[in-house]
Short mmCIF file of C-alpha atoms in Angstrom, two decimals:
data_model
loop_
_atom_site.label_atom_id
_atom_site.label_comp_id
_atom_site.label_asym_id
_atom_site.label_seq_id
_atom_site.Cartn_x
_atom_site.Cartn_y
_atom_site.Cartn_z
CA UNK A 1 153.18 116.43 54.27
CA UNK A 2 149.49 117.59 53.50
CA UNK A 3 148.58 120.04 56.56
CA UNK A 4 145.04 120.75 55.11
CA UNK A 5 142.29 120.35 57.73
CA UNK A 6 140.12 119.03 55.25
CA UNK A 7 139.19 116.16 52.53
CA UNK A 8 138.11 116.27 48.98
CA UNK A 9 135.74 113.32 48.47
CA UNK A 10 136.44 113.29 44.72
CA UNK A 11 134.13 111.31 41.99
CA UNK A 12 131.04 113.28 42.66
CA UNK A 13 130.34 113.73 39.31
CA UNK A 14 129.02 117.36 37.42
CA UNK A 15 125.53 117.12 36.73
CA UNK A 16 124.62 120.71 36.43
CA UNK A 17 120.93 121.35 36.35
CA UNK A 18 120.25 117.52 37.22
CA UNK A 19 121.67 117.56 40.71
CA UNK A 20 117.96 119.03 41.51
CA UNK A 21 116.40 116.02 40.61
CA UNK A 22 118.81 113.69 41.80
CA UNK A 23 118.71 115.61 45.43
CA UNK A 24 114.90 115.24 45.26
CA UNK A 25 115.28 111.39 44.07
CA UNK A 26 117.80 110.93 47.19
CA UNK A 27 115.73 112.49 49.94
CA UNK A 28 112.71 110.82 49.27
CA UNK A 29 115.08 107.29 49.57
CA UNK A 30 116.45 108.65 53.00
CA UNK A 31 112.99 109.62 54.28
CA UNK A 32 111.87 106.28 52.78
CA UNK A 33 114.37 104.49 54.63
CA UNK A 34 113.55 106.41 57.94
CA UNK A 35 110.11 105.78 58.02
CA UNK A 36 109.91 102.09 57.10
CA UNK A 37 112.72 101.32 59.76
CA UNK A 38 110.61 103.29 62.21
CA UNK A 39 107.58 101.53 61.80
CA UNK A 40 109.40 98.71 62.30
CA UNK A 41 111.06 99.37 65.38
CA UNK A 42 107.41 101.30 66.71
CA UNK A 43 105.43 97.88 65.70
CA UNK A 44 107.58 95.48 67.66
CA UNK A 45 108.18 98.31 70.76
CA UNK A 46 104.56 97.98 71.09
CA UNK A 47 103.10 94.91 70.77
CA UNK A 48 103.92 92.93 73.50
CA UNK A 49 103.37 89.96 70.93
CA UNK A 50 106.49 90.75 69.57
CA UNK A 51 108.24 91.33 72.77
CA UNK A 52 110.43 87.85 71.36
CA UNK A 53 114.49 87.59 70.95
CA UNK A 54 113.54 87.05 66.74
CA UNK A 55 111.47 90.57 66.82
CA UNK A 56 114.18 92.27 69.03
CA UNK A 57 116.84 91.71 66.72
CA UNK A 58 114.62 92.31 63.70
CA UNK A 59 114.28 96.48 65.45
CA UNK A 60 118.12 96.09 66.14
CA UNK A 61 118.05 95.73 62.24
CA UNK A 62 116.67 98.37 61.48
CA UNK A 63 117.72 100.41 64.76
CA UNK A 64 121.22 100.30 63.40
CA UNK A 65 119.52 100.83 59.49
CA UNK A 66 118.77 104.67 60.95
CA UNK A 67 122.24 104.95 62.71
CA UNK A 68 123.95 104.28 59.02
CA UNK A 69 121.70 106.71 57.18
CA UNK A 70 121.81 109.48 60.13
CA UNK A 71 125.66 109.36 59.51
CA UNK A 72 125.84 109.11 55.50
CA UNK A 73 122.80 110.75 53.92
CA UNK A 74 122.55 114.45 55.53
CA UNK A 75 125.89 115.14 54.65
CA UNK A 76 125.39 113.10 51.38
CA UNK A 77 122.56 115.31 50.41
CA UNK A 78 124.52 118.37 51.03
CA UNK A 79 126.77 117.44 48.57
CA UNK A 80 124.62 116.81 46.09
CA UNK A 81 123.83 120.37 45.48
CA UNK A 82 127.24 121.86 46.56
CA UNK A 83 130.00 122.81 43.93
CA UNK A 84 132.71 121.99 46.76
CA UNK A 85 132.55 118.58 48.33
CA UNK A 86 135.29 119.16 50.94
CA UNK A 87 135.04 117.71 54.58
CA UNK A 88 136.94 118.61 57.75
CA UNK A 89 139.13 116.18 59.16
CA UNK A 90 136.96 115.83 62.49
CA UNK A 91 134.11 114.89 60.37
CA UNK A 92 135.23 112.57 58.23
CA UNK A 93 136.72 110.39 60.41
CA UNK A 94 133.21 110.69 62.78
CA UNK A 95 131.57 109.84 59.48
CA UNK A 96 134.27 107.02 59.37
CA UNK A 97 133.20 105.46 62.77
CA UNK A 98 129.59 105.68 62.16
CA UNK A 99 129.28 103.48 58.40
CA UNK A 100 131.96 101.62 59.31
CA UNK A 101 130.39 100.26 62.34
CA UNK A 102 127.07 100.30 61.43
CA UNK A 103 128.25 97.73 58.88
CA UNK A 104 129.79 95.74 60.79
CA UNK A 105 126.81 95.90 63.12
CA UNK A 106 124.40 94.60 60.38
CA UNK A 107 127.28 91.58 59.85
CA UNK A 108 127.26 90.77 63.77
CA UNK A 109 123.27 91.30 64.33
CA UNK A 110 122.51 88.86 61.18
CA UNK A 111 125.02 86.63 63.25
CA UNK A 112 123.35 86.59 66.25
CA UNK A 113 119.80 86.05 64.51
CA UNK A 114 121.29 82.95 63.11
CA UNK A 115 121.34 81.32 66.50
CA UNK A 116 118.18 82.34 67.05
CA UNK A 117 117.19 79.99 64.32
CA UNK A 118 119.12 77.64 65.12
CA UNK A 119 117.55 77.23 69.17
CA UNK A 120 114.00 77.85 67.56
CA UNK A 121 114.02 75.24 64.89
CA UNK A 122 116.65 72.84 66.25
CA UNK A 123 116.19 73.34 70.12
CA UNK A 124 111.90 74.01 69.91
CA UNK A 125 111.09 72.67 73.85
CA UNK A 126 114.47 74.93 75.26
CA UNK A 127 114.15 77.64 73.22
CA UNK A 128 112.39 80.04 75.94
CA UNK A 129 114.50 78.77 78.87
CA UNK A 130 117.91 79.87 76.30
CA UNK A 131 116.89 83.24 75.08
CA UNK A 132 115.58 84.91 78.06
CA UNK A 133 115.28 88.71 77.95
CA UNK A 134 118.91 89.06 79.60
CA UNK A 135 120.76 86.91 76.99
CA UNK A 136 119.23 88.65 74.27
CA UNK A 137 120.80 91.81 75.48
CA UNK A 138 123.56 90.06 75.81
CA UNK A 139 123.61 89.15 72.55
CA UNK A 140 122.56 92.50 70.95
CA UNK A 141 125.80 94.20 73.34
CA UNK A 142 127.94 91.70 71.94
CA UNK A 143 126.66 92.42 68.09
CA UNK A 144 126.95 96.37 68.89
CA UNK A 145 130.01 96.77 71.25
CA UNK A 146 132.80 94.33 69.57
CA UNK A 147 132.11 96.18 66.02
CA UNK A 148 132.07 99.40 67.20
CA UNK A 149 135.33 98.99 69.43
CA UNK A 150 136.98 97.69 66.29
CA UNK A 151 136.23 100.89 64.13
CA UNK A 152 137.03 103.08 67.24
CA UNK A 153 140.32 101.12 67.14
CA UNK A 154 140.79 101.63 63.22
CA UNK A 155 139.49 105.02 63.74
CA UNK A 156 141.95 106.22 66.13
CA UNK A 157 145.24 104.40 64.54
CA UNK A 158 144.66 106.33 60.75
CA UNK A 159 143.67 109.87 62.40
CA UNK A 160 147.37 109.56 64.24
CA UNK A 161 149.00 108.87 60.62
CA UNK A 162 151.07 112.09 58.78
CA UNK A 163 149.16 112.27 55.56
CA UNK A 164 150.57 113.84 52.19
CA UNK A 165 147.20 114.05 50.43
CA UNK A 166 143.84 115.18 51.06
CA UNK A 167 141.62 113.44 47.98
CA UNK A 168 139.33 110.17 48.95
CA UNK A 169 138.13 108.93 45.66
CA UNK A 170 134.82 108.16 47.63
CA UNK A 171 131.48 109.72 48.30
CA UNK A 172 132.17 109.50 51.81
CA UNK A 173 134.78 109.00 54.07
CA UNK A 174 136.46 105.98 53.72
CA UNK A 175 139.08 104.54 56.28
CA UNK A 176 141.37 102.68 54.01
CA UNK A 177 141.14 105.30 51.45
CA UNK A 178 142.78 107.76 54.26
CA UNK A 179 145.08 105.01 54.95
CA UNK A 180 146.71 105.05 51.51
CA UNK A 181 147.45 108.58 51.95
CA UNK A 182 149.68 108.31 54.70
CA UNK A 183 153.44 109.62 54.27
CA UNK A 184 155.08 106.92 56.52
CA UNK A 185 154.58 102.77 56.29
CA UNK A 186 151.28 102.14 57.59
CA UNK A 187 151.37 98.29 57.62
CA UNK A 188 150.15 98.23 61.34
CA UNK A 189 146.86 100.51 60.38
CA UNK A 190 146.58 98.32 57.87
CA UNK A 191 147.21 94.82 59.50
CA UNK A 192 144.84 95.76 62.07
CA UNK A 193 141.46 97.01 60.52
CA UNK A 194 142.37 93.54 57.98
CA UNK A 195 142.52 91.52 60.66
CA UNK A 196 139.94 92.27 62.27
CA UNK A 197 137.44 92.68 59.82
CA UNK A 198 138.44 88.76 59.46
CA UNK A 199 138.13 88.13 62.57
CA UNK A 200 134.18 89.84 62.16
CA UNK A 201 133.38 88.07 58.94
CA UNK A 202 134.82 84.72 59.92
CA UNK A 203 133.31 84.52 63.13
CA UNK A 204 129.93 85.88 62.27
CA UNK A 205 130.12 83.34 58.77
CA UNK A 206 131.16 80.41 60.95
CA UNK A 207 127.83 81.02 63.19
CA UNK A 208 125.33 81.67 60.42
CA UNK A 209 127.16 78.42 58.49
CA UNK A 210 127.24 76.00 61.21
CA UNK A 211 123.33 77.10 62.52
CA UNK A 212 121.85 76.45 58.85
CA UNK A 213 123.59 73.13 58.19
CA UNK A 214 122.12 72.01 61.50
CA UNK A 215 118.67 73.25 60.20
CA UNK A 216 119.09 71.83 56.78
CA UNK A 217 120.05 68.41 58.50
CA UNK A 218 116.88 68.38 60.98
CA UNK A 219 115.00 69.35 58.29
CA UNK A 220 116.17 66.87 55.67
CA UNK A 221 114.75 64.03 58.37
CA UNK A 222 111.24 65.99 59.06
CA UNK A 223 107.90 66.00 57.08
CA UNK A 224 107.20 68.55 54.61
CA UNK A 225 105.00 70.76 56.66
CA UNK A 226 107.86 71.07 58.98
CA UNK A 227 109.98 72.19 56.30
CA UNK A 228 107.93 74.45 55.26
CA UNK A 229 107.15 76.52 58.79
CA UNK A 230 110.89 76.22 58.85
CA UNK A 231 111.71 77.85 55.42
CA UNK A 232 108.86 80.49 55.93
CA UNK A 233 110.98 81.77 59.24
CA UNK A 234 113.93 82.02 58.01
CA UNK A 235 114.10 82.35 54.29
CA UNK A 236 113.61 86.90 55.32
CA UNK A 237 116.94 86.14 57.27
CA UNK A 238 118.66 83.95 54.28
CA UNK A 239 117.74 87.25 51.66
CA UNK A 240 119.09 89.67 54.21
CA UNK A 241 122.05 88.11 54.53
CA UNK A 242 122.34 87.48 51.10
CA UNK A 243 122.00 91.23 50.08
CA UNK A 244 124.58 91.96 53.15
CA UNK A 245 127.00 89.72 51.55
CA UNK A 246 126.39 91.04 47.43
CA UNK A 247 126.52 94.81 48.75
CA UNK A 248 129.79 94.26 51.17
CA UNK A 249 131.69 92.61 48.50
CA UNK A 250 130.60 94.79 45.42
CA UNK A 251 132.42 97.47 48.20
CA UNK A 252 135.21 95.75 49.12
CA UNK A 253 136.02 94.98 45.12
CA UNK A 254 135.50 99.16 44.73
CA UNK A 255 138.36 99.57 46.91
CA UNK A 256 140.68 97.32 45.07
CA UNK A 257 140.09 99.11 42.06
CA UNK A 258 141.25 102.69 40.91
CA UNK A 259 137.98 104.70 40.66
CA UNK A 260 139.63 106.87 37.77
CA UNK A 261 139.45 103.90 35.83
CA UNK A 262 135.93 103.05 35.97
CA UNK A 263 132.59 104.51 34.66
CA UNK A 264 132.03 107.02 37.29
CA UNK A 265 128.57 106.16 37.25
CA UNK A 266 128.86 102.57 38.12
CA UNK A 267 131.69 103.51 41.21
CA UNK A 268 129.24 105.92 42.92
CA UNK A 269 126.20 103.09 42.22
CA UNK A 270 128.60 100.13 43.85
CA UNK A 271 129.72 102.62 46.69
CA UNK A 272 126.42 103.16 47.42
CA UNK A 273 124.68 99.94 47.33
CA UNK A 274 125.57 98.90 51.30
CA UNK A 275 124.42 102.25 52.21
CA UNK A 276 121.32 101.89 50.39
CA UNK A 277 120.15 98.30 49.42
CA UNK A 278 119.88 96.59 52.78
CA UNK A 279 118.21 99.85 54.76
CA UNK A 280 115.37 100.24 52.53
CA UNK A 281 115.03 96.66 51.92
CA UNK A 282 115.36 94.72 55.18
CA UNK A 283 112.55 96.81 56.64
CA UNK A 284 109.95 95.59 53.00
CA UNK A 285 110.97 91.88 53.82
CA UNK A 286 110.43 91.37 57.27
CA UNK A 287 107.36 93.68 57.31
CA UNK A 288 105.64 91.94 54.65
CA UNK A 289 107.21 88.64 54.58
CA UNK A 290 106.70 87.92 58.28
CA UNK A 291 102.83 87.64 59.21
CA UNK A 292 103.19 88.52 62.68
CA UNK A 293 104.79 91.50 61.97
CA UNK A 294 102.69 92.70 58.97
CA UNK A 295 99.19 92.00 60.87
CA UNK A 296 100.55 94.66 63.53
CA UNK A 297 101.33 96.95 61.07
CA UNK A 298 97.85 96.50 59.27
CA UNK A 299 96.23 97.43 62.67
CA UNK A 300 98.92 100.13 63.00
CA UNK A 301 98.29 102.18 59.90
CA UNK A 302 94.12 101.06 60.28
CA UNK A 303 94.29 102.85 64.08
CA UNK A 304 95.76 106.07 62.69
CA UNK A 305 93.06 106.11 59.88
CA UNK A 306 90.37 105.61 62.35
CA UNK A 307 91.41 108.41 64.54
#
């Protein structure tokens, strides 16, 4: 049995002199990342225009976007430029909890803005009497609580396990990484965070599925120019979901793999890419693709230079 009180997140590679650069290169991402998501979630706090269930969710985006990065990137960065990339056992399963359930967040919140499509486009005349302010918060507990009591639940069943290694061939902590380390059967760690990680995907799949076949089918029997307001609304939640779904499963194939058989280059680019990819690009689509949102941040940024 492995009593250390630490991990060694292993396929950070060597990169001697270049680790400068590439810290530089990574900080500017997680300051890029910050600021974007906060001038989302400022915009839409602040105009009462956007005081709608669509807008809401769009900050709970990118609300949970800074939650991710607060729990990967500081740590990440300090890495970077460290010889030693051990972590103590407290941390890495709090670093655990927070990516983990920040993506399952993203999963659940790109859920719940499916039905908001759905009511807007399919249910027009009831769509204020449905998403009043209290079922939106409804909605945005449900996408934030189940998630995160399903990671506390994972959390808590692998930090009980006798382990008889201390290497994660990750650049961050990775729950089923610390499950394969365990000295005794783990098949009920395991059965659990697989089920329900179905029972997340499924679920939240099932709602996006069935609210965009309804669309597609109102829209098939509408005129063009309805089509078109329709496809201009939702196509920013179509590309978000399909970079959530490319950057999830480019993960979930890592973890199948052995990393000591791959470029080590390409496993720390497809570790990173849920980290990364949907952070600092949700924020670019729905400010720019979205006109409501993008006017606000015109007059935002115009304000500040007046001042």
């Amino acid at each position: 049995m492995d009593n250390s009180s630490y991990f060694n997140l292993s396929i950070f590679l060597n990169i001697g002199p270049y680790r400068y650069p590439a810290f530089v290169l990574c900080m500017l991402l997680y300051v890029f990342i910050v600021c974007a998501n906060l001038v989302i979630i400022v915009v839409i706090l602040r105009e009462r225009a956007l005081h709608e269930a669509m807008y809401v969710f769009i900050a709970l985006l990118s609300a949970n976007a800074l939650y991710g990065s607060v729990g990967f990137f500081p740590r990440f960065l300090l890495d970077i430029l460290s010889d030693a990339h051990l972590i103590g056992r407290p941390a890495c399963f709090a670093q655990i909890y927070v990516i983990y359930s920040y993506a399952f967040s993203e999963v659940t919140i790109l859920g719940v803005m499916s039905y908001d499509r759905y009511v807007a486009v399919c249910q027009p005349l009831h769509y204020h009497s449905r998403m009043t302010s209290r079922r939106v918060k409804q909605l945005a507990a449900l996408a934030l609580i189940f998630p995160s009591l399903f990671v506390c639940l994972s959390v808590y069943m692998s930090a009980r396990l006798p382990l008889c290694g201390s290497t994660i061939q990750k650049l961050f902590c990775s729950n089923w990484h610390v499950v394969k380390l365990a000295c005794v059967p783990s098949a009920l760690t395991q059965i659990i965070a697989v089920v329900g990680a179905m029972i997340i995907s499924f679920v939240t799949l099932f709602c996006i599925l069935y609210s965009y076949c309804r669309i597609i089918h109102l829209c098939w029997k509408s005129a063009s120019g309805f089509q078109t307001k329709v496809f201009q609304s939702c196509l920013p939640h179509i590309v978000s979901i399909g970079i959530n779904c490319v950057t999830s499963f480019s993960d979930s194939v890592l973890n199948s793999y052995n990393v000591q058989d791959m470029n080590p280059l390409v496993a720390i680019i497809v570790s990173l890419e849920f980290l990364i990819i949907p952070p600092i690009l949700n924020p670019l689509i729905y400010g720019l693709k979205l006109p409501e949102i993008r006017t606000h941040i015109v007059r935002l940024f115009k304000f500040k230079n007046n001042i």
